[in-house]
Coordinates of C-alpha atoms in Angstrom, one line a residue:
M258 CA 0.0 0.0 0.0
L259 CA 2.8 2.4 0.9
N260 CA 4.5 1.8 -2.4
N261 CA 1.2 2.5 -4.2
I262 CA 0.9 5.8 -2.3
L263 CA 4.5 6.8 -3.1
T264 CA 4.0 6.0 -6.8
A265 CA 0.8 8.0 -6.8
L266 CA 2.5 11.0 -5.2
L267 CA 5.4 10.8 -7.7
L268 CA 2.9 10.6 -10.6
V269 CA 1.1 13.7 -9.3
F270 CA 4.4 15.6 -9.1
V271 CA 5.5 14.6 -12.6
L272 CA 2.1 15.4 -14.2
A273 CA 1.7 18.7 -12.3
S274 CA 5.2 19.8 -13.2
G275 CA 4.7 19.0 -16.9
C276 CA 1.5 21.1 -16.9
A277 CA 3.0 24.0 -15.1
S278 CA 5.9 24.3 -17.6
S279 CA 3.7 24.0 -20.7
G280 CA 4.1 27.5 -22.3
N281 CA 4.5 29.2 -19.0
I282 CA 6.3 32.5 -19.8
P283 CA 7.9 34.7 -17.1
S284 CA 6.0 38.0 -16.8
T285 CA 9.1 40.0 -17.7
A286 CA 9.8 38.2 -20.9
R287 CA 7.6 40.5 -23.0
S288 CA 9.1 43.7 -21.6
V289 CA 12.7 42.3 -22.1
K290 CA 11.9 41.3 -25.6
N291 CA 10.5 44.7 -26.4
A292 CA 13.5 46.4 -24.7
N293 CA 15.9 44.4 -26.8
A294 CA 13.9 45.4 -29.9
A295 CA 14.0 49.0 -28.9
A296 CA 17.8 49.0 -28.5
M297 CA 18.1 48.1 -32.2
L298 CA 15.5 50.6 -33.5
R299 CA 16.4 53.5 -35.7
V300 CA 14.3 56.5 -36.7
Q301 CA 14.4 55.2 -40.3
D302 CA 12.7 52.0 -39.0
A303 CA 9.9 53.9 -37.5
Q304 CA 9.5 56.0 -40.6
E305 CA 9.3 52.9 -42.8
L306 CA 6.6 51.5 -40.6
E307 CA 4.7 54.7 -40.8
K308 CA 5.0 54.8 -44.6
R309 CA 3.5 51.3 -44.8
G310 CA 0.5 52.4 -42.7
K311 CA 1.6 50.4 -39.6
F312 CA 0.7 53.2 -37.3
L313 CA 0.6 51.2 -34.1
D314 CA 4.0 49.7 -34.7
A315 CA 5.4 53.1 -35.9
G316 CA 4.0 54.9 -32.8
L317 CA 5.5 52.4 -30.5
A318 CA 8.8 52.6 -32.2
Y319 CA 8.9 56.4 -31.9
A320 CA 7.9 56.1 -28.2
Q321 CA 10.6 53.6 -27.6
L322 CA 13.2 55.8 -29.3
A323 CA 12.0 58.7 -27.1
N324 CA 12.7 56.6 -24.0
R325 CA 16.4 56.6 -25.0
A326 CA 16.7 60.2 -25.9
N327 CA 17.3 63.5 -24.0
A328 CA 15.4 66.8 -24.3
P329 CA 14.5 68.2 -26.7
E330 CA 14.9 65.2 -29.0
K331 CA 12.9 63.2 -26.5
Q332 CA 9.9 65.5 -26.9
D333 CA 10.2 65.6 -30.7
L334 CA 10.0 61.8 -30.8
Q335 CA 7.1 61.8 -28.3
F336 CA 5.2 64.3 -30.5
K337 CA 5.8 62.1 -33.5
A338 CA 4.6 59.1 -31.7
T339 CA 1.4 60.9 -30.7
E340 CA 0.8 62.1 -34.3
V341 CA 1.2 58.5 -35.6
F342 CA -1.1 57.0 -32.9
L343 CA -3.7 59.6 -33.9
R344 CA -3.4 58.7 -37.6
G345 CA -4.2 55.1 -36.7
S346 CA -7.1 56.0 -34.3
Y347 CA -5.1 54.7 -31.3
T348 CA -6.4 57.5 -29.1
Q349 CA -5.7 55.8 -25.8
Q350 CA -2.0 55.4 -26.7
A351 CA -1.9 59.0 -28.0
D352 CA -3.4 60.3 -24.7
Q353 CA -0.8 58.3 -22.7
T354 CA 2.1 59.6 -24.8
L355 CA 0.8 63.2 -24.6
A356 CA 0.5 63.0 -20.8
D357 CA 4.2 62.1 -20.6
I358 CA 5.4 65.1 -22.6
T359 CA 7.0 67.8 -20.5
V360 CA 7.5 71.1 -22.2
R361 CA 8.0 73.4 -19.2
D362 CA 11.7 74.1 -19.8
L363 CA 11.6 74.2 -23.6
N364 CA 10.8 77.1 -25.9
A365 CA 7.2 78.3 -26.8
S366 CA 7.0 76.1 -30.0
Y367 CA 6.8 73.0 -27.9
A368 CA 4.0 74.2 -25.7
E369 CA 2.1 75.3 -28.9
R370 CA 2.7 71.9 -30.5
K371 CA 1.4 70.1 -27.5
Q372 CA -1.8 72.2 -27.5
L373 CA -2.2 71.4 -31.2
L374 CA -2.0 67.7 -30.5
I375 CA -4.4 68.0 -27.6
A376 CA -6.9 69.5 -30.1
Q377 CA -6.3 66.7 -32.6
A378 CA -6.8 64.1 -29.9
E379 CA -10.2 65.7 -29.1
L380 CA -11.1 65.5 -32.8
A381 CA -10.1 61.9 -32.8
R382 CA -12.6 61.3 -30.0
G383 CA -15.3 63.1 -31.8
K384 CA -15.2 66.2 -29.5
R385 CA -15.5 68.6 -32.4
E386 CA -16.6 71.7 -30.6
R387 CA -13.9 71.3 -27.8
A388 CA -11.3 70.8 -30.5
L389 CA -12.3 73.9 -32.4
S390 CA -12.3 75.9 -29.2
I391 CA -8.6 74.9 -28.5
L392 CA -7.7 75.5 -32.2
D393 CA -9.2 79.0 -32.2
A394 CA -7.5 80.0 -28.9
L395 CA -4.2 78.6 -30.3
M396 CA -4.6 80.6 -33.5
R397 CA -5.0 83.8 -31.5
S398 CA -2.1 83.2 -29.1
A399 CA 0.4 81.5 -31.5
T400 CA 3.8 83.2 -31.9
L401 CA 5.0 81.1 -34.8
D402 CA 3.8 80.8 -38.4
A403 CA 4.5 77.1 -38.1
T404 CA 1.8 76.8 -35.4
R405 CA -0.7 78.8 -37.4
S406 CA 0.0 76.6 -40.4
A407 CA -0.6 73.5 -38.3
V408 CA -3.9 74.9 -37.0
L409 CA -5.1 75.7 -40.4
N410 CA -4.1 72.2 -41.7
T411 CA -6.0 70.6 -38.8
K412 CA -9.1 72.6 -39.8
I413 CA -8.6 71.6 -43.4
Q414 CA -8.6 67.9 -42.5
L415 CA -11.7 68.4 -40.4
H416 CA -13.5 70.0 -43.4
L417 CA -12.3 67.2 -45.7
Q418 CA -13.6 64.6 -43.3
N419 CA -17.1 66.2 -43.7
N420 CA -16.7 66.5 -47.5
A421 CA -16.8 70.3 -47.0
L422 CA -14.5 71.0 -50.0
V423 CA -15.3 74.7 -50.3
D424 CA -14.5 75.3 -46.6
A425 CA -11.3 73.3 -46.9
A426 CA -10.3 75.5 -49.9
R427 CA -11.0 78.6 -47.9
E428 CA -8.7 77.5 -45.1
R429 CA -6.0 76.7 -47.7
V430 CA -6.2 80.2 -49.1
A431 CA -5.6 81.5 -45.5
L432 CA -2.7 79.1 -45.3
D433 CA -1.1 80.2 -48.6
P434 CA 0.8 83.3 -47.3
L435 CA 2.2 81.4 -44.3
L436 CA 4.0 79.1 -46.8
R437 CA 6.0 81.9 -48.5
D438 CA 9.4 80.5 -47.5
D439 CA 8.7 77.0 -48.8
D440 CA 8.0 77.0 -52.6
A441 CA 7.3 73.3 -52.8
A442 CA 4.7 73.3 -50.0
R443 CA 3.1 76.5 -51.4
R444 CA 2.7 75.0 -54.9
S445 CA 1.3 71.8 -53.4
N446 CA -1.2 73.9 -51.3
Q447 CA -2.2 76.0 -54.3
N448 CA -2.8 72.8 -56.4
L449 CA -5.0 71.5 -53.6
I450 CA -7.0 74.8 -53.4
Y451 CA -7.8 74.4 -57.1
Q452 CA -8.5 70.7 -56.8
N453 CA -10.8 71.0 -53.8
L454 CA -12.9 73.7 -55.6
L455 CA -12.9 71.8 -58.9
D456 CA -14.2 68.7 -57.0
A457 CA -17.0 70.7 -55.4
P458 CA -20.5 71.0 -57.0
E459 CA -20.8 74.0 -59.2
S460 CA -23.9 75.2 -57.3
L461 CA -21.9 75.4 -54.1
L462 CA -19.2 77.4 -55.9
V463 CA -21.7 79.9 -57.2
R464 CA -23.0 80.5 -53.7
A465 CA -19.5 80.6 -52.2
K466 CA -18.3 83.3 -54.6
P467 CA -17.9 86.5 -52.5
A468 CA -19.6 89.7 -53.7
T469 CA -16.3 91.6 -53.5
A470 CA -13.2 90.3 -55.2
N471 CA -10.6 88.8 -52.8
A472 CA -8.0 86.0 -52.7
F473 CA -10.6 83.2 -52.1
G474 CA -12.9 84.6 -54.7
S475 CA -10.2 84.6 -57.4
W476 CA -9.8 80.8 -56.9
V477 CA -13.6 80.2 -56.9
E478 CA -13.8 82.1 -60.2
L479 CA -11.0 80.0 -61.7
A480 CA -12.8 76.8 -60.7
L481 CA -16.0 78.0 -62.3
I482 CA -14.2 78.8 -65.5
A483 CA -12.7 75.3 -65.6
K484 CA -16.2 73.8 -65.1
A485 CA -17.6 76.0 -67.9
A486 CA -14.8 74.8 -70.2
Q487 CA -16.4 71.4 -70.3
R488 CA -19.6 72.8 -71.8
Q489 CA -18.5 75.9 -73.7
P490 CA -14.7 75.9 -74.4
A491 CA -14.8 79.2 -76.5
E492 CA -16.7 81.1 -73.8
A493 CA -14.4 79.7 -71.1
A494 CA -11.4 80.9 -73.1
R495 CA -12.8 84.4 -73.1
L496 CA -13.5 84.3 -69.3
M497 CA -10.0 83.0 -68.7
N498 CA -8.5 86.0 -70.6
D499 CA -10.6 88.4 -68.6
W500 CA -9.6 86.6 -65.3
K501 CA -5.9 86.9 -66.2
V502 CA -6.2 90.6 -66.8
R503 CA -7.8 91.1 -63.3
Y504 CA -5.3 88.7 -61.6
P505 CA -2.1 89.1 -63.6
Q506 CA 0.3 87.5 -61.0
H507 CA -2.1 84.8 -59.9
S508 CA -0.4 81.3 -59.6
G509 CA -3.7 79.6 -60.6
A510 CA -3.1 80.5 -64.2
Q511 CA -0.1 78.2 -64.4
I512 CA -1.9 75.5 -62.5
M513 CA -4.9 75.6 -64.8
G514 CA -2.8 75.8 -67.9
D515 CA -3.9 76.0 -71.5
R516 CA -6.0 72.9 -71.2
F517 CA -7.9 74.2 -68.2
A518 CA -7.7 71.1 -66.0
T519 CA -4.5 69.1 -66.3
R520 CA -4.4 66.2 -63.8
S521 CA -2.2 63.2 -63.2
A522 CA -3.5 59.7 -64.1
D523 CA -4.6 59.0 -60.5
Q524 CA -6.4 62.3 -59.9
V525 CA -10.1 61.8 -60.1
T526 CA -12.2 64.4 -61.9
T527 CA -15.7 64.5 -60.6
P528 CA -17.4 62.0 -63.0
Q529 CA -20.7 62.8 -64.8
R530 CA -21.2 59.2 -65.9
L531 CA -20.4 56.3 -63.5
A532 CA -20.5 52.5 -64.1
L533 CA -21.2 50.0 -61.3
L534 CA -19.9 46.5 -62.2
L535 CA -21.5 43.8 -60.0
P536 CA -22.3 40.1 -60.6
Q537 CA -26.0 39.6 -61.3
Q538 CA -25.9 35.8 -61.2
G539 CA -23.8 33.1 -59.5
N540 CA -22.5 32.8 -55.9
F541 CA -22.0 36.5 -55.3
A542 CA -25.3 37.7 -56.8
K543 CA -27.2 38.1 -53.5
A544 CA -24.3 39.9 -51.8
A545 CA -24.0 42.1 -54.9
E546 CA -27.6 43.1 -54.6
A547 CA -27.0 44.4 -51.1
V548 CA -23.9 46.4 -52.2
R549 CA -25.9 47.8 -55.2
D550 CA -28.8 48.9 -53.0
G551 CA -26.5 50.4 -50.4
F552 CA -24.6 52.3 -53.2
L553 CA -27.9 53.7 -54.6
A554 CA -29.1 54.5 -51.1
G555 CA -26.0 56.6 -50.6
Y556 CA -26.7 58.2 -54.0
Y557 CA -30.2 59.3 -53.1
A558 CA -29.2 60.5 -49.6
Q559 CA -27.0 63.2 -51.3
P560 CA -28.4 66.7 -51.2
K561 CA -29.8 67.9 -54.5
D562 CA -26.7 70.0 -55.3
G563 CA -24.4 67.2 -54.1
F564 CA -22.5 64.5 -56.0
R565 CA -25.1 63.0 -58.4
P566 CA -23.6 61.4 -61.5
T567 CA -25.5 59.3 -63.9
V568 CA -25.1 55.7 -62.8
Q569 CA -25.4 52.7 -65.1
I570 CA -25.2 49.1 -63.7
Y571 CA -23.5 46.3 -65.6
D572 CA -23.3 42.5 -65.0
S573 CA -19.7 41.7 -64.3
G574 CA -20.3 38.0 -65.0
I575 CA -19.6 34.8 -63.2
N576 CA -16.0 34.1 -64.4
A577 CA -13.0 36.3 -63.6
N578 CA -12.3 36.9 -67.3
D579 CA -15.9 38.2 -67.8
I580 CA -14.8 41.5 -66.1
T581 CA -12.7 42.6 -69.1
A582 CA -15.7 42.6 -71.5
A583 CA -17.9 44.3 -68.9
Y584 CA -15.3 47.0 -68.3
E585 CA -14.8 47.7 -71.9
R586 CA -18.5 47.9 -72.5
A587 CA -18.8 50.5 -69.8
L588 CA -16.1 52.5 -71.4
R589 CA -17.7 52.4 -74.8
D590 CA -20.9 53.7 -73.1
G591 CA -19.0 56.8 -71.9
A592 CA -18.2 55.8 -68.2
Q593 CA -15.8 58.3 -66.6
F594 CA -15.4 56.3 -63.4
V595 CA -15.9 52.6 -62.6
V596 CA -17.0 51.0 -59.3
G597 CA -16.4 47.2 -59.0
P598 CA -15.9 44.4 -59.5
L599 CA -16.7 42.6 -56.2
D600 CA -15.0 39.2 -56.8
K601 CA -11.3 39.0 -55.8
S602 CA -10.4 37.0 -58.9
A603 CA -11.9 39.7 -61.1
V604 CA -10.0 42.4 -59.3
N605 CA -6.8 40.4 -59.9
V606 CA -7.6 40.5 -63.6
L607 CA -7.9 44.4 -63.6
A608 CA -4.8 44.7 -61.5
Q609 CA -2.7 42.7 -64.0
G610 CA -2.5 45.7 -66.3
N611 CA -0.2 48.6 -65.5
Q612 CA -2.9 51.3 -66.1
L613 CA -6.7 51.4 -66.4
S614 CA -8.4 53.8 -68.8
V615 CA -10.4 55.6 -66.1
P616 CA -10.3 55.8 -62.3
T617 CA -11.7 52.6 -60.8
L618 CA -12.7 51.7 -57.3
A619 CA -12.5 47.9 -57.0
L620 CA -14.7 46.4 -54.2
N621 CA -12.1 43.9 -53.1
Y622 CA -8.3 43.7 -52.8
A623 CA -6.0 42.3 -55.5
E624 CA -3.2 39.9 -54.6
R625 CA -0.8 42.3 -56.3
S626 CA 0.4 44.5 -53.5
E627 CA 1.9 47.4 -55.4
A628 CA -0.1 50.4 -56.7
V629 CA -1.7 50.3 -60.2
N630 CA -2.4 53.5 -62.0
N631 CA -6.1 54.5 -61.8
L632 CA -6.9 51.6 -59.5
F633 CA -8.2 52.2 -56.0
Q634 CA -9.2 49.2 -53.8
F635 CA -11.7 49.0 -51.0
G636 CA -13.0 45.8 -49.2
L637 CA -14.3 44.3 -46.0
S638 CA -11.3 42.0 -45.2
P639 CA -11.8 39.4 -42.5
E640 CA -8.0 39.0 -42.2
D641 CA -7.7 42.7 -41.4
E642 CA -10.3 42.3 -38.7
A643 CA -8.3 39.4 -37.2
A644 CA -5.1 41.5 -37.3
Q645 CA -6.8 44.4 -35.6
T646 CA -8.2 42.0 -32.9
A647 CA -4.6 41.0 -32.1
E648 CA -3.7 44.7 -31.8
R649 CA -6.6 45.4 -29.5
A650 CA -5.7 42.5 -27.2
W651 CA -2.1 43.5 -27.1
L652 CA -3.0 47.1 -26.4
D653 CA -5.2 45.9 -23.5
G654 CA -2.0 44.5 -21.9
H655 CA -2.2 40.8 -22.8
G656 CA 0.8 38.8 -23.9
R657 CA -0.2 35.1 -24.1
A658 CA -3.0 34.0 -26.3
A659 CA -5.0 30.9 -27.0
A660 CA -7.1 30.5 -30.2
L661 CA -10.3 28.6 -30.8
I662 CA -11.3 28.6 -34.4
A663 CA -14.0 27.1 -36.6
E664 CA -12.9 24.3 -38.9
G665 CA -12.4 25.1 -42.6
A666 CA -10.8 27.7 -44.8
F667 CA -12.6 30.7 -43.1
G668 CA -11.3 29.8 -39.6
E669 CA -7.8 29.1 -41.0
R670 CA -7.7 32.5 -42.7
L671 CA -8.6 34.3 -39.5
L672 CA -6.2 32.3 -37.4
A673 CA -3.3 33.0 -39.9
A674 CA -3.9 36.7 -39.9
F675 CA -4.3 36.8 -36.1
R676 CA -1.2 34.8 -35.5
E677 CA 1.0 36.8 -37.9
R678 CA 0.0 40.1 -36.3
W679 CA 0.2 38.7 -32.8
L680 CA 3.7 37.4 -33.2
Q681 CA 4.8 40.7 -34.9
L682 CA 3.7 42.5 -31.7
G683 CA 5.7 40.2 -29.5
G684 CA 2.9 38.1 -28.2
E685 CA 3.0 34.3 -27.6
L686 CA 0.4 31.9 -29.1
V687 CA 0.3 29.2 -26.5
E688 CA -2.5 26.9 -27.7
T689 CA -4.8 26.5 -30.7
Q690 CA -7.8 24.3 -31.0
I691 CA -10.3 23.7 -33.8
Y692 CA -14.0 23.0 -33.4
A693 CA -16.4 21.3 -35.8
I694 CA -19.1 23.7 -37.1
K695 CA -21.7 20.9 -37.3
D696 CA -21.2 19.9 -33.6
N697 CA -23.5 21.2 -30.9
D698 CA -21.1 20.2 -28.2
I699 CA -17.9 22.3 -28.3
S700 CA -16.7 21.1 -24.9
P701 CA -14.0 18.6 -26.2
P702 CA -11.8 21.3 -28.0
I703 CA -12.4 23.7 -25.1
K704 CA -11.2 21.2 -22.6
K705 CA -8.1 20.7 -24.7
L706 CA -7.6 24.4 -25.0
L707 CA -7.7 24.8 -21.2
D708 CA -5.9 21.6 -20.5
I709 CA -9.0 20.3 -18.6
D710 CA -8.5 17.0 -20.5
L711 CA -5.0 16.6 -19.0
S712 CA -6.4 17.3 -15.5
E713 CA -9.0 14.5 -16.1
Q714 CA -6.2 12.2 -17.3
R715 CA -4.3 12.8 -14.1
R716 CA -7.4 11.8 -12.1
T717 CA -7.8 8.6 -14.2
A718 CA -4.1 7.8 -13.7
L719 CA -4.4 8.3 -9.9
R720 CA -7.5 6.2 -9.7
T721 CA -5.8 3.4 -11.5
V722 CA -2.8 3.5 -9.3
L723 CA -4.7 3.8 -6.0
G724 CA -7.5 1.4 -7.0
Y725 CA -10.3 3.7 -5.7
D726 CA -11.9 7.0 -6.7
I727 CA -10.7 10.3 -5.2
K728 CA -12.2 13.8 -4.8
F729 CA -11.5 15.7 -8.0
A730 CA -11.8 19.3 -9.1
P731 CA -10.3 19.9 -12.6
R732 CA -8.2 23.0 -13.0
R733 CA -7.6 24.9 -16.1
R734 CA -4.2 26.1 -17.3
E735 CA -2.9 29.4 -16.0
D736 CA -0.5 30.3 -18.8
I737 CA -2.9 32.2 -21.1
D738 CA -4.2 35.8 -20.8
F739 CA -7.1 35.6 -23.2
V740 CA -8.8 33.5 -26.0
F741 CA -9.2 34.6 -29.6
V742 CA -12.4 33.1 -30.9
A743 CA -13.3 32.9 -34.6
A744 CA -17.0 32.1 -34.6
M745 CA -20.4 33.0 -35.9
P746 CA -23.1 34.0 -33.4
R747 CA -24.5 30.5 -33.1
H748 CA -21.2 29.0 -32.0
A749 CA -20.2 32.0 -30.0
R750 CA -23.3 31.6 -27.9
M751 CA -22.1 28.1 -27.0
I752 CA -18.4 28.9 -26.5
R753 CA -18.6 31.6 -23.8
P754 CA -20.9 29.5 -21.5
Q755 CA -18.6 26.5 -22.0
L756 CA -15.5 28.6 -21.1
N757 CA -17.4 29.8 -18.0
F758 CA -18.3 26.2 -17.0
H759 CA -14.7 25.1 -17.3
Q760 CA -13.5 27.7 -14.8
A761 CA -12.5 30.3 -17.4
N762 CA -15.2 32.9 -16.7
D763 CA -12.4 35.4 -15.8
L764 CA -10.6 34.8 -19.1
P765 CA -11.1 37.6 -21.6
V766 CA -12.5 36.6 -25.0
Y767 CA -11.8 38.6 -28.2
S768 CA -13.4 38.1 -31.6
T769 CA -14.1 39.7 -35.0
S770 CA -17.3 41.2 -36.1
H771 CA -18.6 37.8 -37.2
V772 CA -19.5 37.1 -33.5
F773 CA -22.3 39.7 -33.8
S774 CA -25.4 39.3 -36.0
G775 CA -25.6 43.0 -36.6
F776 CA -28.9 43.3 -34.7
V777 CA -29.4 43.7 -30.9
N778 CA -30.9 40.5 -29.6
A779 CA -30.4 40.7 -25.8
R780 CA -32.1 37.4 -25.1
A781 CA -30.0 35.4 -27.5
D782 CA -26.7 37.3 -27.0
H783 CA -26.8 37.2 -23.2
D784 CA -24.6 34.1 -23.5
I785 CA -21.8 36.1 -25.1
D786 CA -21.5 38.8 -22.4
N787 CA -18.0 40.0 -21.8
V788 CA -16.8 39.2 -25.4
T789 CA -14.9 42.0 -27.0
F790 CA -15.1 42.5 -30.7
G791 CA -14.4 45.0 -33.5
D792 CA -17.1 46.2 -35.8
M793 CA -18.3 49.0 -38.1
P794 CA -20.3 52.0 -36.9
W795 CA -23.2 51.0 -39.1
V796 CA -24.2 48.1 -36.8
L797 CA -23.3 49.7 -33.4
P798 CA -26.4 51.7 -32.4
K799 CA -24.6 54.5 -30.6
A800 CA -21.9 54.8 -33.3
R801 CA -24.1 55.0 -36.4
R802 CA -23.3 58.0 -38.6
S803 CA -26.5 57.7 -40.8
T804 CA -29.2 56.6 -38.4
A805 CA -32.0 57.6 -40.7
L806 CA -30.5 55.9 -43.7
N807 CA -30.0 52.7 -41.6
A808 CA -33.6 52.7 -40.6
T809 CA -34.7 53.3 -44.2
I810 CA -32.7 50.4 -45.5
S811 CA -34.1 48.1 -42.8
Q812 CA -37.7 49.1 -43.8
L813 CA -37.1 48.7 -47.6
W814 CA -35.4 45.3 -47.4
P815 CA -36.4 43.7 -44.1
Q816 CA -35.6 40.1 -45.2
Q817 CA -32.3 40.7 -47.1
V818 CA -30.9 43.1 -44.4
E819 CA -30.8 40.3 -41.8
N820 CA -28.1 38.5 -43.8
Y821 CA -26.4 41.4 -45.6
M822 CA -26.5 44.3 -43.1
R823 CA -22.9 45.2 -43.4
L824 CA -22.8 45.0 -47.2
Y825 CA -25.4 47.8 -47.4
A826 CA -22.9 50.0 -45.4
F827 CA -20.1 48.8 -47.7
G828 CA -22.2 50.0 -50.7
I829 CA -22.9 53.4 -49.1
D830 CA -19.2 54.0 -48.3
A831 CA -18.2 52.9 -51.9
F832 CA -20.4 55.8 -53.2
N833 CA -19.4 58.4 -50.6
L834 CA -15.7 57.7 -51.0
I835 CA -15.6 58.8 -54.7
P836 CA -15.4 62.6 -54.1
S837 CA -12.8 62.0 -51.3
L838 CA -10.3 59.9 -53.3
N839 CA -8.2 62.8 -54.4
S840 CA -7.9 64.1 -50.8
L841 CA -7.2 60.7 -49.3
A842 CA -4.5 60.0 -51.9
A843 CA -2.9 63.4 -51.4
Q844 CA -3.0 63.2 -47.6
H845 CA -2.5 59.8 -46.1
T846 CA -3.0 61.4 -42.7
L847 CA -6.7 62.1 -43.6
Q848 CA -9.4 59.8 -42.5
H849 CA -12.9 59.5 -44.0
P850 CA -15.5 58.8 -41.3
G851 CA -17.4 56.0 -43.1
E852 CA -20.2 53.6 -42.1
T853 CA -17.8 50.7 -42.3
G854 CA -15.1 52.4 -40.1
N855 CA -12.7 55.2 -40.2
L856 CA -11.1 55.0 -43.7
F857 CA -7.7 56.1 -45.0
M858 CA -5.6 55.3 -48.0
D859 CA -2.2 53.7 -48.0
D860 CA 0.6 54.1 -50.5
A861 CA -0.8 51.2 -52.7
Q862 CA -4.1 53.2 -53.1
R863 CA -5.9 50.7 -50.9
I864 CA -8.6 52.0 -48.5
Q865 CA -7.9 50.7 -45.0
R866 CA -10.5 50.5 -42.2
R867 CA -10.1 51.2 -38.5
L868 CA -12.8 49.4 -36.5
L869 CA -14.7 50.5 -33.4
W870 CA -14.6 48.3 -30.4
A871 CA -17.5 47.0 -28.3
E872 CA -18.1 44.5 -25.5
F873 CA -21.3 42.5 -24.9
K874 CA -23.1 43.7 -21.7
N875 CA -26.5 42.3 -20.8
G876 CA -26.8 40.8 -24.3
A877 CA -26.1 44.1 -26.2
P878 CA -22.8 45.6 -27.6
K879 CA -21.5 48.5 -25.5
L880 CA -19.0 50.8 -27.2
L881 CA -15.5 50.9 -25.7
E882 CA -13.1 53.8 -25.7

């Protein structure tokens, strides 16, 4: 009997030791790893990350460089980190960095720059009036032209976010004399004055033209002449000669040139005729209907004097090669701008050429990563959502992850994107388990995920050695900080209760938008309380930007909207992005507040989305900071 007891105790020790060492990482490992990485960082590395649109990584890199620097270089790097965090909508990290910046013993420019960033942080949080109050006060008190220029640039971005192109141009005119010592910046600003006004509806320009000639009025007149040139070239030439007599030294004459509106290949003239290329049959037909209806809903929601081109819809076909014929047919019919296709393989076909005939906004992302002339790309990428989920968990202070994913290609795609981003950030992926989507019992993979099955095996081993049953309380592993779950609502409602049952009720769970149906259903979703997920403003009641339009679509298509809610928002954004493409391409710092998220353009002319974050409370999503 004594030998049996000694054997049992030895077995308990061996099994327990094996479990404790499985993936158990010292709490300091992450900070040491990051410290080592920081030691090797250069400013060029941070700049390269910023250029690639990796704003979280770039901001962290600048912040780490600041930790090694002395004043005033330290403050310069902290300012840069804050700016980059704000570009990526990482407001919490921006606030933390701002709070650490000390400007007391430095010159006035540092205090002014900090006030400017405080205003920009308020804008990022949606506190528009508070931000404008800070900006106006700073404009009055500023001692430096650089500060005044920065204030005006911030106001310009605010106007552009609201598609207020005339107001943006007016601020640019005020900015112009402040750029007198930088010829390149001044030329760029003057080009943007002209471009903003040229992109605005003619009716708004007529109303904005001041009664008495001034600097802003001269630019408005020039834009009106350019628009008239499309209808009456001879009359426009006469008006242009008269304009040159009244403004003989005006830089706009050179910008406009003899051809009235010279633009580069990727500059988008406001189209009068627009083609929408979507599949009308096959696997994507139903989804395409929702995108189409959302696109047209965005069209009809425009004010009468807003962006209202003629829209013609074409069938993009079933096969990828069908897109070429559809695209050429749209061009023969006079399309000046193309939206579509929706299928990734069809976008790949368009991206194979080096240049498209007219500006095109594809509704998916090509596999080719470099920019293609006249091709802009916009999509709802599940992989991007998974990567942002990794960022959110890391920013919340977690370092060790476990993943529970659905079987099949979809789950594998989400896991691959999550894993890649998580490891880039320095996190550890301790365990991964797959569940079968046809099973109603998900407890076996959850037990494996939490090592409950190993605990049960230890009990069985002890019972075999001792020859009798013992009191047993299974314990889950303690070496994970959170679980990444790739699941649709039906499975998510099973997973969270199973985690709770297996003593993991205190373990945070993060997921993508797929965990939420898009409609508040407190009774059904009560089981996924405390799950954090990223989603678009369109489906989060307190974040919607077009509440009336959301309600209208739900009334018009009550059956379809249940399955394709987010695709309606996608269609709306596809339409609303068109007038903003020039601004987004010219200023990668600019964000467009869309229904699918905060949108910005990277160097490859791809529209990227920043999600909002919510957590289920009492069966309903609650917005997080």
